[in-house]
Short mmCIF file of C-alpha atoms in Angstrom, two decimals:
data_model
loop_
_atom_site.label_atom_id
_atom_site.label_comp_id
_atom_site.label_asym_id
_atom_site.label_seq_id
_atom_site.Cartn_x
_atom_site.Cartn_y
_atom_site.Cartn_z
CA MET A 14 22.91 -18.88 6.06
CA VAL A 15 23.33 -17.05 2.71
CA LEU A 16 20.03 -19.43 1.31
CA ASN A 17 17.52 -17.86 3.18
CA GLN A 18 18.88 -14.14 1.81
CA PHE A 19 17.22 -15.59 -1.05
CA VAL A 20 14.38 -16.86 -0.88
CA TRP A 21 12.05 -13.82 -2.28
CA LEU A 22 13.38 -16.11 -5.68
CA VAL A 23 10.84 -19.14 -4.70
CA PRO A 24 7.99 -16.90 -5.87
CA LEU A 25 9.74 -14.66 -8.08
CA LEU A 26 10.50 -17.69 -10.54
CA PRO A 27 7.46 -18.91 -11.31
CA LEU A 28 6.00 -15.13 -12.23
CA LEU A 29 9.12 -14.70 -14.36
CA ALA A 30 8.16 -17.58 -15.60
CA ALA A 31 4.37 -16.16 -16.13
CA ALA A 32 5.74 -12.73 -17.59
CA TRP A 33 8.13 -15.02 -20.33
CA ILE A 34 5.64 -17.23 -21.35
CA GLY A 35 3.07 -13.79 -21.99
CA ALA A 36 6.07 -11.78 -23.33
CA GLY A 37 6.57 -14.49 -26.37
CA TYR A 38 2.97 -15.14 -26.98
CA VAL A 39 2.62 -11.01 -28.22
CA ALA A 40 5.68 -11.40 -30.21
CA GLY A 41 4.68 -14.87 -31.84
CA TRP A 42 8.17 -16.88 -30.49
CA ASN A 43 6.06 -19.66 -28.96
CA ARG A 44 2.66 -20.18 -30.83
CA GLY A 45 1.06 -23.09 -32.17
CA GLU A 46 1.80 -26.36 -30.89
CA SER A 47 5.33 -26.10 -32.19
CA GLY A 48 6.28 -23.60 -28.92
CA GLU A 49 4.28 -25.46 -26.81
CA ARG A 50 7.82 -27.29 -25.94
CA GLN A 51 9.35 -24.09 -25.17
CA THR A 52 6.98 -22.73 -22.80
CA ALA A 53 6.06 -26.56 -20.84
CA LEU A 54 9.37 -26.33 -20.14
CA VAL A 55 9.82 -22.67 -18.52
CA ALA A 56 7.24 -22.87 -16.58
CA SER A 57 7.78 -26.08 -15.81
CA GLY A 58 11.55 -25.21 -15.30
CA ALA A 59 10.57 -22.58 -13.19
CA THR A 60 8.59 -24.74 -10.87
CA LEU A 61 10.97 -26.97 -10.47
CA LEU A 62 13.48 -24.86 -9.63
CA SER A 63 11.37 -23.03 -6.77
CA LEU A 64 10.49 -26.61 -5.42
CA LEU A 65 14.87 -27.53 -5.32
CA PHE A 66 15.30 -23.99 -3.46
CA ILE A 67 12.95 -25.35 -0.93
CA LEU A 68 13.34 -28.45 -0.49
CA ALA A 69 17.33 -27.12 0.51
CA LEU A 70 15.59 -24.59 2.89
CA ASP A 71 13.91 -27.66 4.82
CA ILE A 72 16.95 -29.95 4.69
CA LEU A 73 18.75 -26.58 6.31
CA ALA A 74 15.77 -25.82 8.64
CA MET A 75 16.04 -30.40 9.57
CA LEU A 76 19.69 -29.62 10.74
CA ASN A 77 19.87 -26.35 12.28
CA GLY A 78 16.53 -25.37 13.11
CA ALA A 79 14.08 -23.05 10.84
CA PRO A 80 14.86 -19.45 10.67
CA GLY A 81 11.82 -17.94 11.79
CA GLN A 82 10.56 -14.31 10.38
CA LEU A 83 13.55 -12.79 8.16
CA ASP A 84 13.26 -9.29 6.88
CA PHE A 85 14.37 -7.77 3.93
CA GLY A 86 13.36 -3.87 4.54
CA THR A 87 10.51 -1.27 4.31
CA TRP A 88 8.14 -2.21 0.35
CA LEU A 89 6.47 0.34 1.25
CA ALA A 90 5.89 4.20 3.55
CA SER A 91 3.34 6.07 4.06
CA GLY A 92 3.89 8.42 7.12
CA ASP A 93 2.75 5.44 9.68
CA TYR A 94 2.21 2.95 8.20
CA ARG A 95 4.84 0.77 6.57
CA VAL A 96 4.85 -2.94 5.13
CA GLN A 97 8.04 -5.49 4.76
CA LEU A 98 9.66 -7.32 2.52
CA SER A 99 9.30 -9.84 4.50
CA PHE A 100 8.84 -14.24 4.95
CA SER A 101 7.79 -16.59 7.50
CA LEU A 102 9.79 -19.54 7.24
CA ASP A 103 9.12 -20.99 10.81
CA ALA A 104 8.11 -24.82 10.28
CA LEU A 105 4.12 -24.19 8.91
CA GLY A 106 5.27 -21.86 5.97
CA LEU A 107 8.35 -24.01 5.06
CA SER A 108 6.13 -26.88 4.98
CA MET A 109 3.03 -25.54 3.66
CA ALA A 110 5.45 -23.77 0.56
CA THR A 111 7.05 -27.40 -0.11
CA LEU A 112 3.77 -29.30 -0.50
CA VAL A 113 1.65 -26.12 -2.78
CA VAL A 114 5.57 -26.14 -5.54
CA PHE A 115 5.45 -30.41 -6.00
CA LEU A 116 1.40 -30.03 -6.23
CA CYS A 117 1.44 -27.43 -8.91
CA PHE A 118 4.75 -29.14 -10.38
CA ILE A 119 3.03 -32.60 -10.86
CA SER A 120 -0.30 -30.70 -11.97
CA LEU A 121 2.41 -28.69 -14.79
CA ARG A 122 3.66 -32.04 -15.84
CA PHE A 123 0.63 -33.50 -16.07
CA SER A 124 -0.57 -30.95 -18.07
CA VAL A 125 1.59 -31.55 -20.97
CA ASN A 126 -0.02 -34.05 -22.22
CA TYR A 127 -2.82 -32.89 -21.24
CA LEU A 128 -3.38 -29.63 -22.86
CA HIS A 129 -1.93 -30.76 -26.04
CA ARG A 130 -3.20 -29.11 -28.87
CA GLU A 131 -4.84 -27.20 -27.31
CA ALA A 132 -5.67 -23.96 -28.76
CA GLY A 133 -5.33 -21.94 -24.75
CA PHE A 134 -2.18 -23.80 -23.69
CA GLN A 135 -0.14 -20.67 -23.58
CA ARG A 136 -2.34 -18.86 -22.12
CA PHE A 137 -2.80 -22.04 -19.41
CA PHE A 138 0.85 -22.06 -18.81
CA MET A 139 1.33 -19.21 -18.45
CA VAL A 140 -2.10 -18.63 -15.60
CA MET A 141 -0.33 -22.09 -13.89
CA SER A 142 2.61 -20.12 -12.95
CA LEU A 143 0.96 -17.21 -11.88
CA PHE A 144 -0.99 -19.06 -9.96
CA THR A 145 1.92 -21.00 -8.07
CA ALA A 146 3.95 -18.05 -7.57
CA ALA A 147 0.91 -16.54 -5.66
CA MET A 148 0.18 -19.41 -3.69
CA LEU A 149 3.71 -19.41 -2.90
CA LEU A 150 3.70 -15.54 -1.85
CA ILE A 151 0.68 -16.78 0.24
CA VAL A 152 1.94 -18.88 2.78
CA THR A 153 5.71 -18.07 2.86
CA ALA A 154 4.74 -13.52 2.99
CA GLY A 155 6.22 -13.00 6.18
CA ASN A 156 2.81 -10.43 6.95
CA ALA A 157 -1.02 -9.47 5.56
CA VAL A 158 -0.24 -8.02 2.95
CA LEU A 159 2.26 -9.18 1.32
CA THR A 160 -0.11 -12.58 1.87
CA PHE A 161 -2.92 -10.44 0.60
CA VAL A 162 -0.98 -9.70 -2.83
CA GLY A 163 -1.13 -13.13 -3.72
CA TRP A 164 -4.33 -14.02 -2.21
CA GLU A 165 -5.36 -11.52 -4.90
CA LEU A 166 -2.88 -12.66 -7.82
CA ALA A 167 -4.76 -16.57 -7.10
CA GLY A 168 -8.40 -14.75 -7.14
CA VAL A 169 -7.77 -13.59 -10.72
CA SER A 170 -5.87 -16.78 -11.74
CA SER A 171 -8.97 -18.79 -10.85
CA TYR A 172 -11.23 -16.09 -12.46
CA LEU A 173 -9.30 -16.36 -15.99
CA LEU A 174 -8.63 -20.70 -15.46
CA ILE A 175 -12.14 -21.20 -14.95
CA ALA A 176 -13.25 -18.96 -17.36
CA TYR A 177 -10.46 -20.56 -20.10
CA ALA A 178 -13.62 -22.17 -22.62
CA TYR A 179 -14.26 -18.16 -22.72
CA ASP A 180 -15.96 -18.69 -25.94
CA ARG A 181 -19.04 -20.03 -23.80
CA PRO A 182 -21.12 -18.12 -21.61
CA THR A 183 -21.79 -21.27 -19.11
CA ALA A 184 -18.36 -20.26 -18.85
CA THR A 185 -18.29 -16.98 -18.23
CA ALA A 186 -20.81 -16.53 -16.18
CA ASN A 187 -19.25 -18.87 -13.41
CA ALA A 188 -15.90 -17.07 -14.18
CA THR A 189 -17.54 -14.48 -12.99
CA ARG A 190 -19.67 -15.99 -9.93
CA ALA A 191 -16.45 -17.08 -8.61
CA PHE A 192 -14.60 -13.98 -8.16
CA VAL A 193 -17.22 -11.40 -7.22
CA THR A 194 -18.36 -13.94 -4.15
CA ASN A 195 -14.75 -13.96 -3.58
CA ARG A 196 -14.84 -9.85 -3.30
CA ILE A 197 -16.71 -9.99 0.04
CA GLY A 198 -14.28 -12.66 1.43
CA ASP A 199 -11.36 -9.68 -0.04
CA ALA A 200 -12.95 -7.27 1.33
CA GLY A 201 -12.65 -9.10 4.97
CA PHE A 202 -9.21 -8.96 4.47
CA ILE A 203 -8.91 -5.49 3.64
CA LEU A 204 -10.59 -5.00 6.83
CA GLY A 205 -8.24 -7.14 8.83
CA ILE A 206 -5.79 -5.51 7.90
CA TYR A 207 -6.61 -2.29 7.76
CA LEU A 208 -7.66 -3.11 12.36
CA SER A 209 -4.10 -4.25 13.03
CA PHE A 210 -2.56 -1.38 11.16
CA THR A 211 -4.87 1.00 14.09
CA TRP A 212 -4.79 -1.54 17.26
CA LEU A 213 -1.70 -3.44 16.33
CA GLY A 214 0.81 -1.02 13.96
CA SER A 215 2.00 -3.81 12.26
CA VAL A 216 0.70 -6.13 9.97
CA GLU A 217 4.01 -8.43 10.54
CA TRP A 218 2.80 -12.39 11.47
CA PRO A 219 4.44 -11.96 14.75
CA MET A 220 3.26 -9.03 15.57
CA LEU A 221 -0.38 -9.60 15.57
CA ASN A 222 -0.05 -13.94 16.41
CA HIS A 223 1.12 -12.45 20.14
CA GLY A 224 0.49 -8.17 20.09
CA VAL A 225 -2.85 -8.66 20.81
CA ASP A 226 -2.31 -9.72 25.19
CA SER A 227 -2.74 -6.39 23.91
CA ILE A 228 -5.97 -5.34 22.73
CA GLU A 229 -9.25 -5.70 24.43
CA THR A 230 -11.02 -9.33 23.82
CA LEU A 231 -14.06 -7.24 21.66
CA SER A 232 -11.19 -5.78 19.22
CA VAL A 233 -9.48 -8.88 18.75
CA GLY A 234 -12.84 -10.76 17.67
CA LEU A 235 -13.73 -7.68 15.17
CA LEU A 236 -9.41 -7.98 13.69
CA ALA A 237 -10.36 -11.52 13.50
CA PHE A 238 -13.88 -11.27 11.99
CA GLY A 239 -12.31 -10.01 9.00
CA PHE A 240 -10.16 -12.53 8.71
CA LEU A 241 -12.35 -14.73 8.82
CA ILE A 242 -14.53 -13.44 6.28
CA ALA A 243 -11.60 -14.26 4.01
CA ALA A 244 -11.17 -17.34 4.81
CA ALA A 245 -14.46 -18.52 4.93
CA ALA A 246 -14.65 -17.37 1.22
CA LYS A 247 -11.57 -18.54 -0.03
CA SER A 248 -12.28 -21.47 1.09
CA ALA A 249 -15.95 -21.95 0.33
CA LEU A 250 -17.72 -22.28 3.63
CA VAL A 251 -21.40 -22.32 4.50
CA PRO A 252 -22.67 -19.92 2.99
CA PHE A 253 -20.36 -19.18 0.14
CA SER A 254 -19.88 -23.22 -1.39
CA THR A 255 -22.51 -22.49 -3.89
CA TRP A 256 -19.15 -20.91 -6.42
CA ILE A 257 -17.12 -23.57 -6.09
CA SER A 258 -19.09 -26.46 -7.01
CA ARG A 259 -19.26 -23.50 -10.57
CA ALA A 260 -15.55 -23.93 -11.00
CA LEU A 261 -14.98 -27.18 -11.80
CA GLU A 262 -15.58 -25.64 -16.01
CA GLY A 263 -12.22 -24.99 -16.40
CA PRO A 264 -9.38 -28.32 -17.13
CA THR A 265 -8.65 -30.89 -15.23
CA SER A 266 -5.51 -30.01 -14.26
CA SER A 267 -6.45 -26.36 -12.70
CA SER A 268 -9.40 -28.28 -10.96
CA ALA A 269 -7.24 -30.86 -9.53
CA VAL A 270 -4.15 -27.63 -8.01
CA PHE A 271 -6.68 -25.12 -7.33
CA TYR A 272 -9.52 -26.93 -6.04
CA GLY A 273 -9.01 -29.82 -4.98
CA ALA A 274 -5.59 -29.54 -3.48
CA VAL A 275 -4.18 -26.18 -3.18
CA MET A 276 -6.62 -23.53 -3.31
CA VAL A 277 -9.11 -24.32 -1.45
CA HIS A 278 -7.24 -25.01 1.81
CA ALA A 279 -5.82 -20.93 1.47
CA GLY A 280 -8.23 -20.28 3.75
CA VAL A 281 -8.28 -23.31 6.14
CA TYR A 282 -3.84 -22.46 6.23
CA LEU A 283 -5.12 -18.68 6.44
CA VAL A 284 -6.68 -19.31 9.89
CA ILE A 285 -3.94 -21.63 11.37
CA ARG A 286 -1.32 -19.33 10.72
CA MET A 287 -3.20 -17.01 13.07
CA ALA A 288 -4.73 -19.31 15.53
CA PRO A 289 -3.44 -17.47 18.17
CA VAL A 290 -5.15 -14.45 17.05
CA PHE A 291 -8.71 -16.63 17.19
CA GLU A 292 -7.95 -18.45 19.96
CA HIS A 293 -8.32 -15.12 22.54
CA ASN A 294 -11.69 -14.38 21.72
CA PRO A 295 -13.92 -17.66 22.57
CA MET A 296 -17.21 -16.37 20.41
CA LEU A 297 -14.92 -16.79 17.64
CA MET A 298 -13.49 -20.36 18.47
CA MET A 299 -17.80 -21.26 18.42
CA ALA A 300 -18.28 -19.61 15.48
CA LEU A 301 -15.86 -21.31 13.16
CA ALA A 302 -16.68 -24.83 14.82
CA ALA A 303 -20.49 -23.94 13.76
CA LEU A 304 -19.22 -23.09 10.81
CA GLY A 305 -17.28 -26.53 9.92
CA VAL A 306 -19.93 -28.42 10.99
CA LEU A 307 -22.21 -27.23 8.81
CA THR A 308 -20.07 -26.82 5.98
CA ALA A 309 -18.99 -30.41 6.23
CA LEU A 310 -22.91 -31.46 6.33
CA TYR A 311 -23.41 -29.74 3.35
CA GLY A 312 -20.55 -30.64 1.25
CA PHE A 313 -21.66 -34.45 3.02
CA LEU A 314 -25.44 -34.66 1.64
CA GLY A 315 -24.81 -33.15 -1.54
CA GLY A 316 -22.22 -35.85 -2.76
CA LEU A 317 -24.34 -37.83 -2.52
CA VAL A 318 -26.04 -37.13 -5.58
CA GLN A 319 -24.10 -36.30 -7.64
CA THR A 320 -23.36 -37.81 -10.62
CA ASP A 321 -20.43 -36.55 -12.35
CA VAL A 322 -17.06 -37.41 -11.09
CA LYS A 323 -15.31 -34.13 -11.19
CA SER A 324 -18.33 -32.39 -9.31
CA ALA A 325 -18.27 -35.84 -6.08
CA LEU A 326 -14.74 -34.69 -5.34
CA MET A 327 -15.90 -31.38 -5.32
CA PHE A 328 -18.23 -32.10 -2.36
CA ALA A 329 -15.96 -34.66 -1.04
CA VAL A 330 -13.63 -31.00 -0.68
CA THR A 331 -15.96 -29.10 0.93
CA THR A 332 -16.93 -32.11 3.10
CA GLN A 333 -12.83 -32.00 4.06
CA ILE A 334 -12.23 -28.05 4.78
CA GLY A 335 -15.47 -28.15 6.64
CA LEU A 336 -13.26 -31.08 9.26
CA MET A 337 -10.11 -28.41 8.90
CA PHE A 338 -12.27 -25.35 10.12
CA LEU A 339 -14.01 -27.85 13.56
CA TRP A 340 -10.51 -28.75 14.11
CA CYS A 341 -9.13 -25.15 14.49
CA GLY A 342 -12.83 -24.15 16.29
CA LEU A 343 -11.52 -27.44 17.87
CA GLY A 344 -8.12 -25.15 19.41
CA TRP A 345 -6.63 -28.32 16.79
CA SER A 346 -4.86 -26.49 14.83
CA GLU A 347 -1.83 -28.97 14.45
CA PHE A 348 -3.72 -31.61 13.58
CA ALA A 349 -5.45 -29.54 10.58
CA ALA A 350 -3.12 -28.25 8.85
CA TRP A 351 -1.86 -32.72 8.79
CA HIS A 352 -4.96 -33.20 7.59
CA LEU A 353 -4.96 -29.80 5.63
CA ALA A 354 -1.52 -31.98 4.47
CA THR A 355 -2.31 -35.63 4.05
CA HIS A 356 -5.54 -34.34 1.54
CA ALA A 357 -4.61 -32.07 -0.25
CA LEU A 358 -1.96 -34.68 -1.74
CA TRP A 359 -5.03 -37.42 -1.82
CA ARG A 360 -7.22 -35.10 -3.74
CA GLY A 361 -4.71 -33.32 -6.12
CA TYR A 362 -4.02 -37.80 -6.65
CA GLN A 363 -8.08 -38.04 -7.50
CA PHE A 364 -8.78 -35.15 -8.94
CA LEU A 365 -5.63 -36.25 -12.27
CA SER A 366 -6.61 -40.07 -12.65
CA ALA A 367 -10.28 -38.95 -13.08
CA PRO A 368 -10.67 -38.75 -16.23
CA ALA A 369 -8.36 -41.64 -16.43
CA HIS A 370 -11.16 -43.84 -14.61
CA MET A 371 -13.92 -42.62 -16.37
CA HIS A 372 -12.91 -44.60 -19.70
CA MET A 373 -11.79 -47.38 -17.30
CA MET A 374 -16.05 -46.94 -15.59
CA MET A 375 -17.89 -49.41 -16.96
CA ARG A 376 -20.51 -49.79 -14.69
CA PRO A 377 -23.59 -47.56 -14.15
CA ASN A 378 -23.06 -44.95 -10.77
CA ARG A 379 -23.63 -46.04 -7.31
CA PRO A 380 -27.64 -45.93 -6.57
CA LEU A 381 -28.49 -43.48 -4.75
CA ARG A 382 -28.38 -44.47 -0.49
CA GLY A 383 -31.48 -45.72 1.60
CA TRP A 384 -32.26 -43.72 4.12
CA LEU A 385 -31.44 -40.92 1.97
CA ALA A 386 -34.19 -41.97 -0.58
CA ARG A 387 -36.90 -42.16 2.13
CA GLN A 388 -36.89 -39.49 3.67
CA ARG A 389 -37.89 -37.06 1.16
CA TRP A 390 -37.78 -33.78 2.01
CA LEU A 391 -33.77 -34.43 2.56
CA TYR A 392 -32.96 -36.15 -0.23
CA THR A 393 -34.94 -32.71 -2.65
CA ALA A 394 -33.20 -30.07 -0.09
CA ALA A 395 -29.15 -32.06 -1.07
CA LEU A 396 -30.63 -32.13 -5.24
CA GLN A 397 -31.03 -28.49 -4.99
CA ARG A 398 -28.05 -28.30 -3.73
CA PHE A 399 -30.01 -26.48 -0.24
CA TRP A 400 -31.16 -23.62 -1.78
CA LEU A 401 -28.43 -21.63 -1.43
CA ASP A 402 -27.74 -20.86 -4.95
CA HIS A 403 -30.87 -19.80 -4.39
CA LEU A 404 -29.78 -17.45 -2.50
CA ALA A 405 -26.64 -16.29 -3.75
CA ASP A 406 -28.49 -15.42 -6.93
CA SER A 407 -30.78 -12.93 -4.88
CA LEU A 408 -28.88 -11.72 -2.87
CA LEU A 409 -25.84 -10.71 -4.65
CA VAL A 410 -25.73 -11.78 -8.55
CA LYS A 411 -29.52 -10.05 -8.91
CA PRO A 412 -28.61 -7.05 -7.61
CA SER A 413 -25.11 -6.81 -9.45
CA LYS A 414 -26.29 -7.18 -12.78
CA GLN A 415 -29.32 -4.77 -11.39
CA MET A 416 -26.78 -2.43 -9.60
CA SER A 417 -24.20 -2.44 -13.34
CA LYS A 418 -27.60 -2.54 -15.86
CA ASP A 419 -28.39 1.31 -13.81
CA MET A 420 -24.49 2.16 -13.82
CA GLN A 421 -25.12 1.47 -18.03
CA ASN A 422 -27.83 3.61 -18.10
CA PHE A 423 -26.30 5.65 -16.22
CA ASP A 424 -23.23 6.32 -18.87
CA GLU A 425 -25.40 5.82 -21.68
CA ARG A 426 -27.84 8.78 -20.49
CA ILE A 427 -26.15 11.57 -18.62
CA VAL A 428 -22.29 10.74 -19.27
CA ASN A 429 -22.14 10.59 -23.09
CA ARG A 430 -24.86 13.69 -23.35
CA PHE A 431 -22.93 16.10 -20.29
CA ILE A 432 -19.15 15.06 -22.68
CA GLY A 433 -21.52 16.04 -25.91
CA LEU A 434 -20.25 11.70 -27.14
CA PRO A 435 -22.66 10.27 -29.76
CA GLY A 436 -23.69 7.46 -27.47
CA SER A 437 -27.79 6.28 -26.82
CA ALA A 438 -30.44 7.10 -29.06
CA SER A 439 -32.34 10.03 -26.73
CA ALA A 440 -29.16 11.58 -26.11
CA VAL A 441 -28.70 15.56 -28.94
CA SER A 442 -25.36 15.15 -28.37
CA SER A 443 -25.15 16.62 -32.01
CA LEU A 444 -26.08 20.03 -33.28
CA ALA A 445 -28.07 18.14 -36.06
CA GLN A 446 -30.42 16.49 -34.02
CA TRP A 447 -30.76 19.87 -31.87
CA GLU A 448 -32.01 21.65 -34.87
CA SER A 449 -34.06 19.83 -36.46
CA ARG A 450 -35.64 19.69 -33.12
CA HIS A 451 -36.07 23.42 -33.12
CA ARG A 452 -37.11 23.34 -37.38
CA GLY A 453 -40.09 22.16 -36.04
CA ASP A 454 -39.01 18.18 -36.68
CA THR A 455 -40.93 15.41 -35.05
CA ARG A 456 -38.51 12.93 -35.44
CA VAL A 457 -34.48 12.41 -36.42
CA GLU A 458 -33.15 8.96 -36.47
CA GLY A 459 -31.84 8.20 -34.29
CA ASP A 460 -33.78 10.06 -32.52
CA THR A 461 -36.30 8.57 -29.35
CA GLY A 462 -37.38 11.68 -27.46
CA ASP A 463 -37.44 10.14 -24.47
CA ILE A 464 -34.75 9.76 -21.68
CA GLY A 465 -35.56 6.02 -20.48
CA HIS A 466 -36.95 4.14 -17.47
CA GLY A 467 -35.10 4.21 -14.19
CA ARG A 468 -35.59 0.89 -11.84
CA GLY A 469 -35.87 0.58 -8.77
CA PHE A 470 -34.35 3.60 -6.19
CA MET A 471 -31.52 3.96 -7.84
CA GLY A 472 -32.82 3.66 -11.43
CA ARG A 473 -35.29 6.47 -10.65
CA ALA A 474 -32.51 8.57 -9.38
CA MET A 475 -31.05 7.98 -12.30
CA GLU A 476 -33.74 8.89 -15.05
CA ARG A 477 -34.35 12.58 -12.82
CA LEU A 478 -30.50 12.85 -12.72
CA ALA A 479 -30.95 12.05 -16.45
CA SER A 480 -33.42 15.15 -17.25
CA LEU A 481 -32.08 17.30 -15.33
CA PHE A 482 -29.20 17.17 -17.21
CA GLY A 483 -30.79 17.16 -20.46
CA TRP A 484 -32.61 20.12 -19.50
CA PHE A 485 -29.12 21.83 -19.02
CA GLU A 486 -27.10 21.04 -22.64
CA GLU A 487 -30.40 21.77 -24.57
CA HIS A 488 -31.63 25.58 -22.66
CA LEU A 489 -27.81 26.62 -21.48
CA ILE A 490 -24.99 24.72 -23.34
CA LEU A 491 -26.98 25.13 -26.89
CA ARG A 492 -29.02 27.40 -27.04
CA GLY A 493 -26.47 29.33 -24.92
CA GLY A 494 -22.93 28.51 -26.49
CA SER A 495 -22.84 28.35 -30.78
CA GLU A 496 -21.82 25.80 -33.28
CA GLY A 497 -18.12 26.23 -32.68
CA LEU A 498 -18.77 25.25 -28.50
CA LEU A 499 -20.24 22.06 -29.85
CA ALA A 500 -17.71 21.27 -32.19
CA VAL A 501 -15.21 22.10 -29.53
CA ILE A 502 -17.64 19.15 -27.48
CA GLN A 503 -17.75 16.76 -30.30
CA HIS A 504 -13.64 17.37 -31.26
CA LEU A 505 -13.10 16.26 -27.07
CA GLY A 506 -15.40 13.70 -27.35
CA LYS A 507 -14.14 11.08 -30.31
CA TYR A 508 -10.46 11.40 -27.80
CA VAL A 509 -12.83 10.13 -24.67
CA GLN A 510 -14.65 8.17 -26.73
CA HIS A 511 -11.00 6.47 -27.78
CA ILE A 512 -10.47 6.43 -24.14
CA GLU A 513 -13.83 4.75 -22.74
CA ASN A 514 -13.45 1.91 -25.37
CA LEU A 515 -9.90 0.77 -23.58
CA LEU A 516 -12.39 0.80 -20.04
CA VAL A 517 -15.35 -0.85 -21.27
CA GLN A 518 -14.92 -3.62 -20.92
CA PRO A 519 -13.87 -3.97 -16.99
CA ARG A 520 -15.19 -0.83 -15.37
CA TYR A 521 -18.84 -2.02 -14.45
CA LEU A 522 -16.54 -4.42 -12.56
CA LEU A 523 -14.72 -2.17 -10.77
CA LEU A 524 -17.96 0.19 -9.89
CA MET A 525 -19.37 -3.86 -8.86
CA ILE A 526 -16.47 -4.01 -6.88
CA MET A 527 -16.11 -1.00 -5.26
CA ALA A 528 -19.74 -1.01 -4.62
CA THR A 529 -19.17 -4.36 -2.42
CA PHE A 530 -16.57 -2.91 -1.01
CA VAL A 531 -18.57 -0.04 0.49
CA VAL A 532 -21.28 -1.95 2.16
CA ILE A 533 -19.65 -5.09 3.48
CA LEU A 534 -16.71 -2.16 5.23
#
């Protein structure tokens, strides 16, 4: 059918809307309250067109059957590795795309009045359009690499909307926690893609689901394990459950579509999509069921002690997600898909109507269940969210912060010193400081004379490197060169300083992500 050949427009239209809103804000034609109508019209219109396109494909599928896998040629090619621009329009892909675009459209329309006169109105609709495109790409992509592209775009959108109120430290801290935690799942996704290329020679979903018959059970288990880690992190299974309750810092309408109705189900969708792969390894099926049970219990008990409506709903979502993974572990993938669809619709409605219900509520919160009140140890554990937050702080947050500090010290004490930038107070980065030292001055302004002290193994190693580079600079560069040499170094340093100012914000986060990949892989 001719209509099938334009399925790529489904994720592209919201993406173009996001680009249009962003360009308009930069150019200044849709800023302020006067630009809200145009912004909302572009975002809602693009999503509505995608919805109508999907509904037309649904009607054709009911009349003539689902078209299945559609290939539009090679997207990326490098040696033996090829990634096709393909889309899966089977029953699962079409139904999930319809569900996603419908919920995103409803949330966008709700947000028009909900965010009226908000300072970040245009930014919200731009990110929501980007998220809509990302989720549509996840559920319609015909291979793992295209799915991963949507996976990452959805993660970035989530980060930006959790930190919607970026002037609040709590919002930015929670956004960073969610972003870093999900990078562990991304490392698992990359592992699964690599093993698929290595053992199967393809990342197309049909090849993955049917080609596993030709490889050993252990290899199937390792391949599926990478995707399981990705699904567990994205859907906030235990032990990754801590990030999702902190993700509610964003506006209610984004919480509804991200963590109540759409994005939180992406992990479930991935497991359902790869059901034949998981069914080849009984151990992984048992792992799916076990993680599902643990997550359902965590969500149920944690929800009993919540005192605000959004947190209570979020723990209810966690419970239902755990049950969906349990169904997948038991081999009931079709039942899990139906559960996913009904739960997404119902939970999206609950989240969007929660603000109105809060205004109408005239009675205190429900009392604590009697049986839980009698079990003081269980009540304390539920109130502390089973100490998963503390565990995540110890294993993920604190090491990441410490590594960032060590990297900053490395940059200030070594990189700046080596290229002659005016970095830390102790760096001999100018001829004046060097001359002052060797004229016999004990101290110059801004010069502490101390390299600094590292913390832990990495910190001590950096301290030694800093001392080594300091000796190299002072004895070989400054003494062996001339004022002309120092002038050249400082001149080049100014240009490097401009480049560094552009990169200073994301670089430590990128280093942390790279280190996480190394540890996980």
